[in-house]
PDB file of C-alpha atoms in Angstrom:
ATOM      1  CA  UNK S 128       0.000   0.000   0.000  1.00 51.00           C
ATOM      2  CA  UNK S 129       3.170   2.091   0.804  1.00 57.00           C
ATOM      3  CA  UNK S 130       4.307   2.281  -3.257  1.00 66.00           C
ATOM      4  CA  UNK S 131       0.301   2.650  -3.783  1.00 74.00           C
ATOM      5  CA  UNK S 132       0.110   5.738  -1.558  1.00 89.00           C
ATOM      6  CA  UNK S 133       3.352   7.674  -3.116  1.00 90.00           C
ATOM      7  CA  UNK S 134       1.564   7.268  -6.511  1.00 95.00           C
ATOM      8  CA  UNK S 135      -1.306   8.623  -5.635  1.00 96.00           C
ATOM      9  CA  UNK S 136       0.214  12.125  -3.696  1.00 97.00           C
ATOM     10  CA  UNK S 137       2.824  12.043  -6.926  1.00 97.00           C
ATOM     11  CA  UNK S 138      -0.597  12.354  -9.494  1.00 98.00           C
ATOM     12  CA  UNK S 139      -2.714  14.425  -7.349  1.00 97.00           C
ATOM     13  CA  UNK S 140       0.071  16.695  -6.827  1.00 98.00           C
ATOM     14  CA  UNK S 141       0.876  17.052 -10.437  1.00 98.00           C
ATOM     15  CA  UNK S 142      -2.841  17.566 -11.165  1.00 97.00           C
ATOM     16  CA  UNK S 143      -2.574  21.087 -11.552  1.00 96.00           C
ATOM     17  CA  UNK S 144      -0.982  23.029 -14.136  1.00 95.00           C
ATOM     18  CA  UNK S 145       0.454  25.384 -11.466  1.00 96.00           C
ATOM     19  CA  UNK S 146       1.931  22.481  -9.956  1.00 97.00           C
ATOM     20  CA  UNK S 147       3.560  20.916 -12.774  1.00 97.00           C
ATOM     21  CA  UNK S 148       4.989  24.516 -13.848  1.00 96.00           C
ATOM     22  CA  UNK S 149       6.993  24.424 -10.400  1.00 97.00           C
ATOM     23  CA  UNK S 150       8.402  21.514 -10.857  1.00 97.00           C
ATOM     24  CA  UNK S 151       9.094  21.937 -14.878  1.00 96.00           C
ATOM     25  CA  UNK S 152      11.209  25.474 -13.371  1.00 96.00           C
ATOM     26  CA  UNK S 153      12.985  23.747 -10.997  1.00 96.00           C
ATOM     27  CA  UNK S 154      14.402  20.933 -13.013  1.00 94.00           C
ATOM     28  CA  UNK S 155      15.333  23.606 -15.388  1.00 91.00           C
ATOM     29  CA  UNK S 156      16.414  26.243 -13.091  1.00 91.00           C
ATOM     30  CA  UNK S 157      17.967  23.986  -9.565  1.00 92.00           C
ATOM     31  CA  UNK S 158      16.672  26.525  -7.196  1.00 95.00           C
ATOM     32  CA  UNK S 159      13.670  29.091  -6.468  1.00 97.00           C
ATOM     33  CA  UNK S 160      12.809  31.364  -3.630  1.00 97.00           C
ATOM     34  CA  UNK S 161       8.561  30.760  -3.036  1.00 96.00           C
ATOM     35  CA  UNK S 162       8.022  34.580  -3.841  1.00 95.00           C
ATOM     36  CA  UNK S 163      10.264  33.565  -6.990  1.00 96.00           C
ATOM     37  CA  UNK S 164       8.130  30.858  -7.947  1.00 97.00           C
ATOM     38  CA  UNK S 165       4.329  33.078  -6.944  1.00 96.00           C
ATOM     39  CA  UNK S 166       5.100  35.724  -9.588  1.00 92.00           C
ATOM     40  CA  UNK S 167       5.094  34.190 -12.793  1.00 91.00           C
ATOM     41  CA  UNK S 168       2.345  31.924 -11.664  1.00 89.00           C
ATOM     42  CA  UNK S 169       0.292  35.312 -10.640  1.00 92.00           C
ATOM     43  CA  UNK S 170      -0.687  33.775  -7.396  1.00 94.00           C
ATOM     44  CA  UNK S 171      -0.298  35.145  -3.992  1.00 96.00           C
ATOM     45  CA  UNK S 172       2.795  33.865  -1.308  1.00 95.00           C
ATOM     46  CA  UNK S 173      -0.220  31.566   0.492  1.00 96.00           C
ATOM     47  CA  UNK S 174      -1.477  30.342  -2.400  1.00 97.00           C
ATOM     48  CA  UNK S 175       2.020  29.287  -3.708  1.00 97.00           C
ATOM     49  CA  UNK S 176       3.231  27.749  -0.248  1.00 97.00           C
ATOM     50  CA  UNK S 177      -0.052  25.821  -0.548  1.00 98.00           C
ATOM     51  CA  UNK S 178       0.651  24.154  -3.898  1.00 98.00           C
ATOM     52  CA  UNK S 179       4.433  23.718  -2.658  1.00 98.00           C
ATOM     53  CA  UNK S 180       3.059  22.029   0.412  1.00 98.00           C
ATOM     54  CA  UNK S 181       1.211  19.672  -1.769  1.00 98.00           C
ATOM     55  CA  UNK S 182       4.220  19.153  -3.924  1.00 98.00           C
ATOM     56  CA  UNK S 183       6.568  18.478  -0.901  1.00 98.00           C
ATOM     57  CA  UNK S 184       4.156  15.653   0.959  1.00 97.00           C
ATOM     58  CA  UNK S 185       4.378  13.757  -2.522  1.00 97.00           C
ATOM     59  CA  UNK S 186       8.586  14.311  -2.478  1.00 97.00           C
ATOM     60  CA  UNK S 187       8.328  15.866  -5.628  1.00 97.00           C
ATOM     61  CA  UNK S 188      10.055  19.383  -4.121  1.00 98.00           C
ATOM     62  CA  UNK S 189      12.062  19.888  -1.228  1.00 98.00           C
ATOM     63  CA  UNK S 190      12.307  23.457   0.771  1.00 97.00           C
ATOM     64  CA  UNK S 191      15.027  24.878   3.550  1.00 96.00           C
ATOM     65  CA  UNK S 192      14.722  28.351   5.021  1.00 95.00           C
ATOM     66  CA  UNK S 193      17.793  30.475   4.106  1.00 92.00           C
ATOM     67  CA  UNK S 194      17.875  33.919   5.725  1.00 93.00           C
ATOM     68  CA  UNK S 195      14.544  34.991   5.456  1.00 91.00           C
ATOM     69  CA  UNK S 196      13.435  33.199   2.711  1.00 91.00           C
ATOM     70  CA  UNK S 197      12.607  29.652   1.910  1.00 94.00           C
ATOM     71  CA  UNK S 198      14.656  28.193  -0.954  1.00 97.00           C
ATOM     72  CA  UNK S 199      12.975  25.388  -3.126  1.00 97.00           C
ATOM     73  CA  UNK S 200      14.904  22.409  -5.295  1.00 96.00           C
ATOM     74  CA  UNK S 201      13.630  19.656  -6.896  1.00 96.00           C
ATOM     75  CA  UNK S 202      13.174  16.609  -3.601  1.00 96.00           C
ATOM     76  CA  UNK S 203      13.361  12.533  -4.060  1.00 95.00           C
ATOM     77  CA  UNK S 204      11.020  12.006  -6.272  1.00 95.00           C
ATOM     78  CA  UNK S 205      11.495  12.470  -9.456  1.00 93.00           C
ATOM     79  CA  UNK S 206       8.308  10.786 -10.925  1.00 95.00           C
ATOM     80  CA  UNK S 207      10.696   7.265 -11.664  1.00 94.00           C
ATOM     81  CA  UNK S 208       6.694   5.675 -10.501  1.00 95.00           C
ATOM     82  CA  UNK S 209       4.378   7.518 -12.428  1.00 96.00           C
ATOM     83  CA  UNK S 210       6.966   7.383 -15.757  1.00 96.00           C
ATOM     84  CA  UNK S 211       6.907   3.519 -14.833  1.00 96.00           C
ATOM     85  CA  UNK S 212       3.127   2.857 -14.183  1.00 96.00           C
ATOM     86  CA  UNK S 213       1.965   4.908 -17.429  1.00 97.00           C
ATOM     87  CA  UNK S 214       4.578   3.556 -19.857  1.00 96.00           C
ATOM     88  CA  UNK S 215       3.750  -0.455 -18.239  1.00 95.00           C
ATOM     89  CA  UNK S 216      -0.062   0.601 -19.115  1.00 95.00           C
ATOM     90  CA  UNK S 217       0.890   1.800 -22.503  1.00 95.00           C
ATOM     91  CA  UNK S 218       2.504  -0.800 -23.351  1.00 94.00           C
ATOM     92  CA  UNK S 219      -0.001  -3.632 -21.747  1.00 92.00           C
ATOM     93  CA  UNK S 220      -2.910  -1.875 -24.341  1.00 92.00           C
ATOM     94  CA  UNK S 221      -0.662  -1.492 -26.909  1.00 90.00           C
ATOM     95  CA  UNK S 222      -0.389  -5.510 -26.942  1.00 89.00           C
ATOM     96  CA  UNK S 223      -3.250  -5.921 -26.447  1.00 85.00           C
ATOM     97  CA  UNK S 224      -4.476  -4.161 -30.080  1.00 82.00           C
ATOM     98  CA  UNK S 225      -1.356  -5.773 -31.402  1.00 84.00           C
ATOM     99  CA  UNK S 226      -2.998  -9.311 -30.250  1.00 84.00           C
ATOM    100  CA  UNK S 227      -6.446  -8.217 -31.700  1.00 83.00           C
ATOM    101  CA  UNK S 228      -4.495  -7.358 -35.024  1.00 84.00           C
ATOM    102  CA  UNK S 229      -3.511 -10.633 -35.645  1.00 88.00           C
ATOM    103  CA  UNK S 230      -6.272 -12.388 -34.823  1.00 87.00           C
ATOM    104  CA  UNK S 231      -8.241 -10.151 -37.336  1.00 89.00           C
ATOM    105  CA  UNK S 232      -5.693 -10.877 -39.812  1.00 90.00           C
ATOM    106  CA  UNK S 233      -5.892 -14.505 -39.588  1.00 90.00           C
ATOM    107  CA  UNK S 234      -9.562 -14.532 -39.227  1.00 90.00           C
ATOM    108  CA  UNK S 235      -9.249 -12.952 -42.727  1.00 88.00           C
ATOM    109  CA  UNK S 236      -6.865 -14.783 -44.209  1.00 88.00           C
ATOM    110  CA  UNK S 237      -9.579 -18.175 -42.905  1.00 87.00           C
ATOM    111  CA  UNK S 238     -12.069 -16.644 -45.025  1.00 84.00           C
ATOM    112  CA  UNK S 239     -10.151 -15.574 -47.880  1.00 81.00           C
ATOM    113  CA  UNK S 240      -8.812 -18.898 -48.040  1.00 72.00           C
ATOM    114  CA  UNK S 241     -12.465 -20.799 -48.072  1.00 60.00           C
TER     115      UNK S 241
ATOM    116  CA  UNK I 272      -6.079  25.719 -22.080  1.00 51.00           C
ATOM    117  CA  UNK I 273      -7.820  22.360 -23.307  1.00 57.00           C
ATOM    118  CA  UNK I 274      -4.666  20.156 -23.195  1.00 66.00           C
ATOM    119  CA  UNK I 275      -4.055  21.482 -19.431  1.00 74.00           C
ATOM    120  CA  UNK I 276      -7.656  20.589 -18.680  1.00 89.00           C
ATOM    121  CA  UNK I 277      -7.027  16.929 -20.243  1.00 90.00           C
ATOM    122  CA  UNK I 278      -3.626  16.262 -18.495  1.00 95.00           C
ATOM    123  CA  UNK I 279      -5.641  17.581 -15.302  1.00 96.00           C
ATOM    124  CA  UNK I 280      -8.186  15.461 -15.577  1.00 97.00           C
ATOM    125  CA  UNK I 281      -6.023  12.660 -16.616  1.00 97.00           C
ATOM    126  CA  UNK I 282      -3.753  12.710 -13.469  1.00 98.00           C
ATOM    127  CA  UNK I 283      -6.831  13.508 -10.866  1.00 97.00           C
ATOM    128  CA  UNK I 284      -8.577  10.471 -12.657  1.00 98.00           C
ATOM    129  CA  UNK I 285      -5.633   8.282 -12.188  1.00 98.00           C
ATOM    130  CA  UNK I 286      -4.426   9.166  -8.897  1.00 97.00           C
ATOM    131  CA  UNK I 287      -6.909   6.558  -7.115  1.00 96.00           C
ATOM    132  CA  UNK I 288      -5.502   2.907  -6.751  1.00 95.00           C
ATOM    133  CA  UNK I 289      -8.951   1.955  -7.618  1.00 96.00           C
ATOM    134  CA  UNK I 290      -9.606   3.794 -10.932  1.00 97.00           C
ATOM    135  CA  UNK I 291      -5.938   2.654 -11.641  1.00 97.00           C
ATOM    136  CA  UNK I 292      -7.344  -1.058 -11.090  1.00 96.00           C
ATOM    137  CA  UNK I 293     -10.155  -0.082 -13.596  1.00 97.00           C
ATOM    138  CA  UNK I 294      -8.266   0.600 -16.529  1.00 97.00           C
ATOM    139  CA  UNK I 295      -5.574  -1.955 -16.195  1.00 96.00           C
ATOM    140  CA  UNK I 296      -8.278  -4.521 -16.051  1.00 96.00           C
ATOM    141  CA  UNK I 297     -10.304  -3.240 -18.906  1.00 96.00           C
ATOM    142  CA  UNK I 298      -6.552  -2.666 -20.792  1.00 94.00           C
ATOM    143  CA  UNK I 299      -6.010  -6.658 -20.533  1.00 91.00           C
ATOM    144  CA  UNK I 300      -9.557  -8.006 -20.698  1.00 91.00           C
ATOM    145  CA  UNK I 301     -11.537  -5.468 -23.501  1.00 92.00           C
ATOM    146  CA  UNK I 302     -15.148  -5.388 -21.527  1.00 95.00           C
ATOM    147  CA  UNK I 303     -16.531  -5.149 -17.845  1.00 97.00           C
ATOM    148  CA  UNK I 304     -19.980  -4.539 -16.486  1.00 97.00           C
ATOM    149  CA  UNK I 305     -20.180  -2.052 -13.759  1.00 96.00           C
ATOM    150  CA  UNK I 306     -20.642  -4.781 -11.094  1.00 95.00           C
ATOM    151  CA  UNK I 307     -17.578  -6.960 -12.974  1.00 96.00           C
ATOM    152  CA  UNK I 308     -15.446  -4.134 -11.910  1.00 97.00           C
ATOM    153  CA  UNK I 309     -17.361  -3.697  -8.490  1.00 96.00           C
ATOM    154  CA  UNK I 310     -16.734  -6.978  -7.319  1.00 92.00           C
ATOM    155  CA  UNK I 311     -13.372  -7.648  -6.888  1.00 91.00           C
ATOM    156  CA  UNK I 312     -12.681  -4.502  -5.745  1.00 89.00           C
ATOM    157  CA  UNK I 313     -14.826  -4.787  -3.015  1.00 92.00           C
ATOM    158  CA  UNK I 314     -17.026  -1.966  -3.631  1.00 94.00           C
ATOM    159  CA  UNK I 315     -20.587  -1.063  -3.838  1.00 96.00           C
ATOM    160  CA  UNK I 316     -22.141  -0.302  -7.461  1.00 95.00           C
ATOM    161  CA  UNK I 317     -23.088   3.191  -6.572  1.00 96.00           C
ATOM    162  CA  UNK I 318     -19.204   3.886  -5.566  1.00 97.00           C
ATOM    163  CA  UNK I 319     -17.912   1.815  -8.380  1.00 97.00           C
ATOM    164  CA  UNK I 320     -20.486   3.947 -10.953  1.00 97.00           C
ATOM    165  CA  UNK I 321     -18.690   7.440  -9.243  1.00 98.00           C
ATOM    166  CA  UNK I 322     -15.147   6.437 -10.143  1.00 98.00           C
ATOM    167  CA  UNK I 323     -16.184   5.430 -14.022  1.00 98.00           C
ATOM    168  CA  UNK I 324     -18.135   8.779 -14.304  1.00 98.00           C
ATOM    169  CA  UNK I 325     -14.481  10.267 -13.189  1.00 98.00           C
ATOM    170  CA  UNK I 326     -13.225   8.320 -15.702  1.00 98.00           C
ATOM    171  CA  UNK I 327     -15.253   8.505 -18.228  1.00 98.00           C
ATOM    172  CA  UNK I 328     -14.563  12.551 -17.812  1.00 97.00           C
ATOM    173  CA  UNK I 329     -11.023  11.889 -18.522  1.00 97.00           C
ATOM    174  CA  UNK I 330     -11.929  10.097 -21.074  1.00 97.00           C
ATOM    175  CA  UNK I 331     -10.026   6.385 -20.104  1.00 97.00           C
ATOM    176  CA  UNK I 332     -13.458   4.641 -20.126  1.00 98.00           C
ATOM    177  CA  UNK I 333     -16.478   4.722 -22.268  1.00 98.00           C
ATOM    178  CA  UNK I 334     -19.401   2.836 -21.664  1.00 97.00           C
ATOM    179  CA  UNK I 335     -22.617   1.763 -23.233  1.00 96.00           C
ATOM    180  CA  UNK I 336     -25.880   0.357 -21.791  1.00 95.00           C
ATOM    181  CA  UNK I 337     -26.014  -3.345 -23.619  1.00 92.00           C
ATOM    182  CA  UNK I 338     -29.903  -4.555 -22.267  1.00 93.00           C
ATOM    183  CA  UNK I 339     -29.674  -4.311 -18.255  1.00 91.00           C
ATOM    184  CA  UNK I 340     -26.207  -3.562 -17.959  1.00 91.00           C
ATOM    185  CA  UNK I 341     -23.496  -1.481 -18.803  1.00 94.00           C
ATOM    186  CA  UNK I 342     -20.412  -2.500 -20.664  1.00 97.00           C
ATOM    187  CA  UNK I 343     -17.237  -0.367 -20.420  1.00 97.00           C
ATOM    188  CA  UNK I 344     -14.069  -0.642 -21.791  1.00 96.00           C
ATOM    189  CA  UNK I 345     -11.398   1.921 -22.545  1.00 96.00           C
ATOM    190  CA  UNK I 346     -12.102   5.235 -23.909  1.00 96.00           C
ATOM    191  CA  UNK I 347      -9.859   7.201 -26.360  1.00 95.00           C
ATOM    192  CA  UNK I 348      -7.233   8.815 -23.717  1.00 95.00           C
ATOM    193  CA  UNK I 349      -4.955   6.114 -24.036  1.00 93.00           C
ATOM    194  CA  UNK I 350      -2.726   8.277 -21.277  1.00 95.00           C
ATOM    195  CA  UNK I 351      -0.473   9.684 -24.368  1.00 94.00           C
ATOM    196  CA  UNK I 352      -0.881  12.941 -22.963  1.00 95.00           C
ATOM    197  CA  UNK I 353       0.303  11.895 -19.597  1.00 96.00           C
ATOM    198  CA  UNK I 354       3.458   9.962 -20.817  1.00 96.00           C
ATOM    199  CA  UNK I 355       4.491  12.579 -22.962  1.00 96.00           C
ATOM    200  CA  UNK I 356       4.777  15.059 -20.148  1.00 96.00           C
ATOM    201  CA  UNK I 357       6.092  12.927 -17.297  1.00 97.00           C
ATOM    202  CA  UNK I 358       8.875  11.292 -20.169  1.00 96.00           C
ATOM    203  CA  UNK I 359       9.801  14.481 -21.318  1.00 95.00           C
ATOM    204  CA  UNK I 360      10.031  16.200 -17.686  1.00 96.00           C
ATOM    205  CA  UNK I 361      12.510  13.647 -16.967  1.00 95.00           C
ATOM    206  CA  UNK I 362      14.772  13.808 -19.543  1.00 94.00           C
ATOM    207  CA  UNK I 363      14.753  17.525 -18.773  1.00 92.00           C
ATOM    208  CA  UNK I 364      16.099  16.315 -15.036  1.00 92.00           C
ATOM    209  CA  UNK I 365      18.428  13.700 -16.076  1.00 90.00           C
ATOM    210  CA  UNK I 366      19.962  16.382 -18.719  1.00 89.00           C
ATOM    211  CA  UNK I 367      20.555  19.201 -15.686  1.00 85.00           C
ATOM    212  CA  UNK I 368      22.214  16.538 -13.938  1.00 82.00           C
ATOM    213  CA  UNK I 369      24.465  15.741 -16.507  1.00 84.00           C
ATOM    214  CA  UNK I 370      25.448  19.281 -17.089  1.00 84.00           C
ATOM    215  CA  UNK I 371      25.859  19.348 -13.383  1.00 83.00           C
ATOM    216  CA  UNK I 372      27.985  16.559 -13.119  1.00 84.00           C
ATOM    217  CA  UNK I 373      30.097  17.746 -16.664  1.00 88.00           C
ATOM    218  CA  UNK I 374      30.628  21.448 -14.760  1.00 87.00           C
ATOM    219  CA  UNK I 375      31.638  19.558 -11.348  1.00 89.00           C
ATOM    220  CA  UNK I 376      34.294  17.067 -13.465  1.00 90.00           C
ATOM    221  CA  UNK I 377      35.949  20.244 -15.390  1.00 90.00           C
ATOM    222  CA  UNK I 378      36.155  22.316 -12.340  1.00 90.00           C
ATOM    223  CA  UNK I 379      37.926  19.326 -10.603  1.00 88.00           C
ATOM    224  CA  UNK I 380      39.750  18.902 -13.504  1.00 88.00           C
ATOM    225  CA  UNK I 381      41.299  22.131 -13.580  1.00 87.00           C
ATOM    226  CA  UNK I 382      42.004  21.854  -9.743  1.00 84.00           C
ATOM    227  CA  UNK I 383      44.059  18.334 -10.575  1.00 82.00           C
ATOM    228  CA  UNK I 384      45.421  20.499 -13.073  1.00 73.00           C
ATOM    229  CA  UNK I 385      46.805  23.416 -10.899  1.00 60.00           C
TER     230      UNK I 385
END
């Protein structure tokens, strides 16, 4: 249920297009201050601390107060799950329509024969 | 807009162990009747109908009424969307940490060096 639970935080925290933009900055930029990260998004400091909470109980960012701000970096996880569960699904229908194909095919091939 | 409100969707739809159950099983077997999926996840019909209609908004499940029951089986968000963004995100990652690690192995190079 552990595994289960950390997939679920890592898609309801990505959710939200807000969300997703922090992350996409910090993999591109290493580091942002939250009042960094609030102005492009147009959203106030609370509302931004909000989404970073969200982001931080699914591992997905990691925060430490420097000074008087709070510094934010990418945290531990770095969506290894989610990549993993979506491209195992992909694949799994993918076969599936591959399977269906060929039986099609041969079911054709039956009647063309006959 | 619209592709945000898909890839929303798409994650908030997914990020229940139960709707996750859902679409792998109707990935591998084609067709389910509401109380096919109910049953082995131990749920009542009314709660299994509220997760479909979630996913069914996502579009991951359609569903048709065949005489008393309803048949579902996957809809036409084959989660493309989904692992385009988390695929690409983390080749963005992995490629800052390379830089990372090239700018940390020429600086100590040109300590060695000195």
């Amino acid at each position: 249920m552990v595994q289960y639970r950390e997939l679920d935080r890592t898609l309801t925290a990505l959710a939200d297009p807000t969300r997703r933009a922090v992350v996409e900055r910090l993999g591109r930029d290493g580091v942002a201050t939250v009042s960094e990260l609030a102005a492009p998004a147009g959203i106030s400091l609370t509302g931004m601390k909000k989404h970073l909470r969200v982001l931080e109980e699914a591992g997905l960012v990691a925060s430490e107060k420097v000074g008087r701000s709070r510094q934010c970096r990418l945290g531990p996880n770095r969506g290894d799950a989610l990549a993993s569960w979506i491209n195992d699904y992909r694949t799994m229908v993918e076969q599936r329509y591959d399977r269906l194909d060929a039986l099609l095919a041969r079911r054709k091939g039956e009647q063309d024969g006959h």
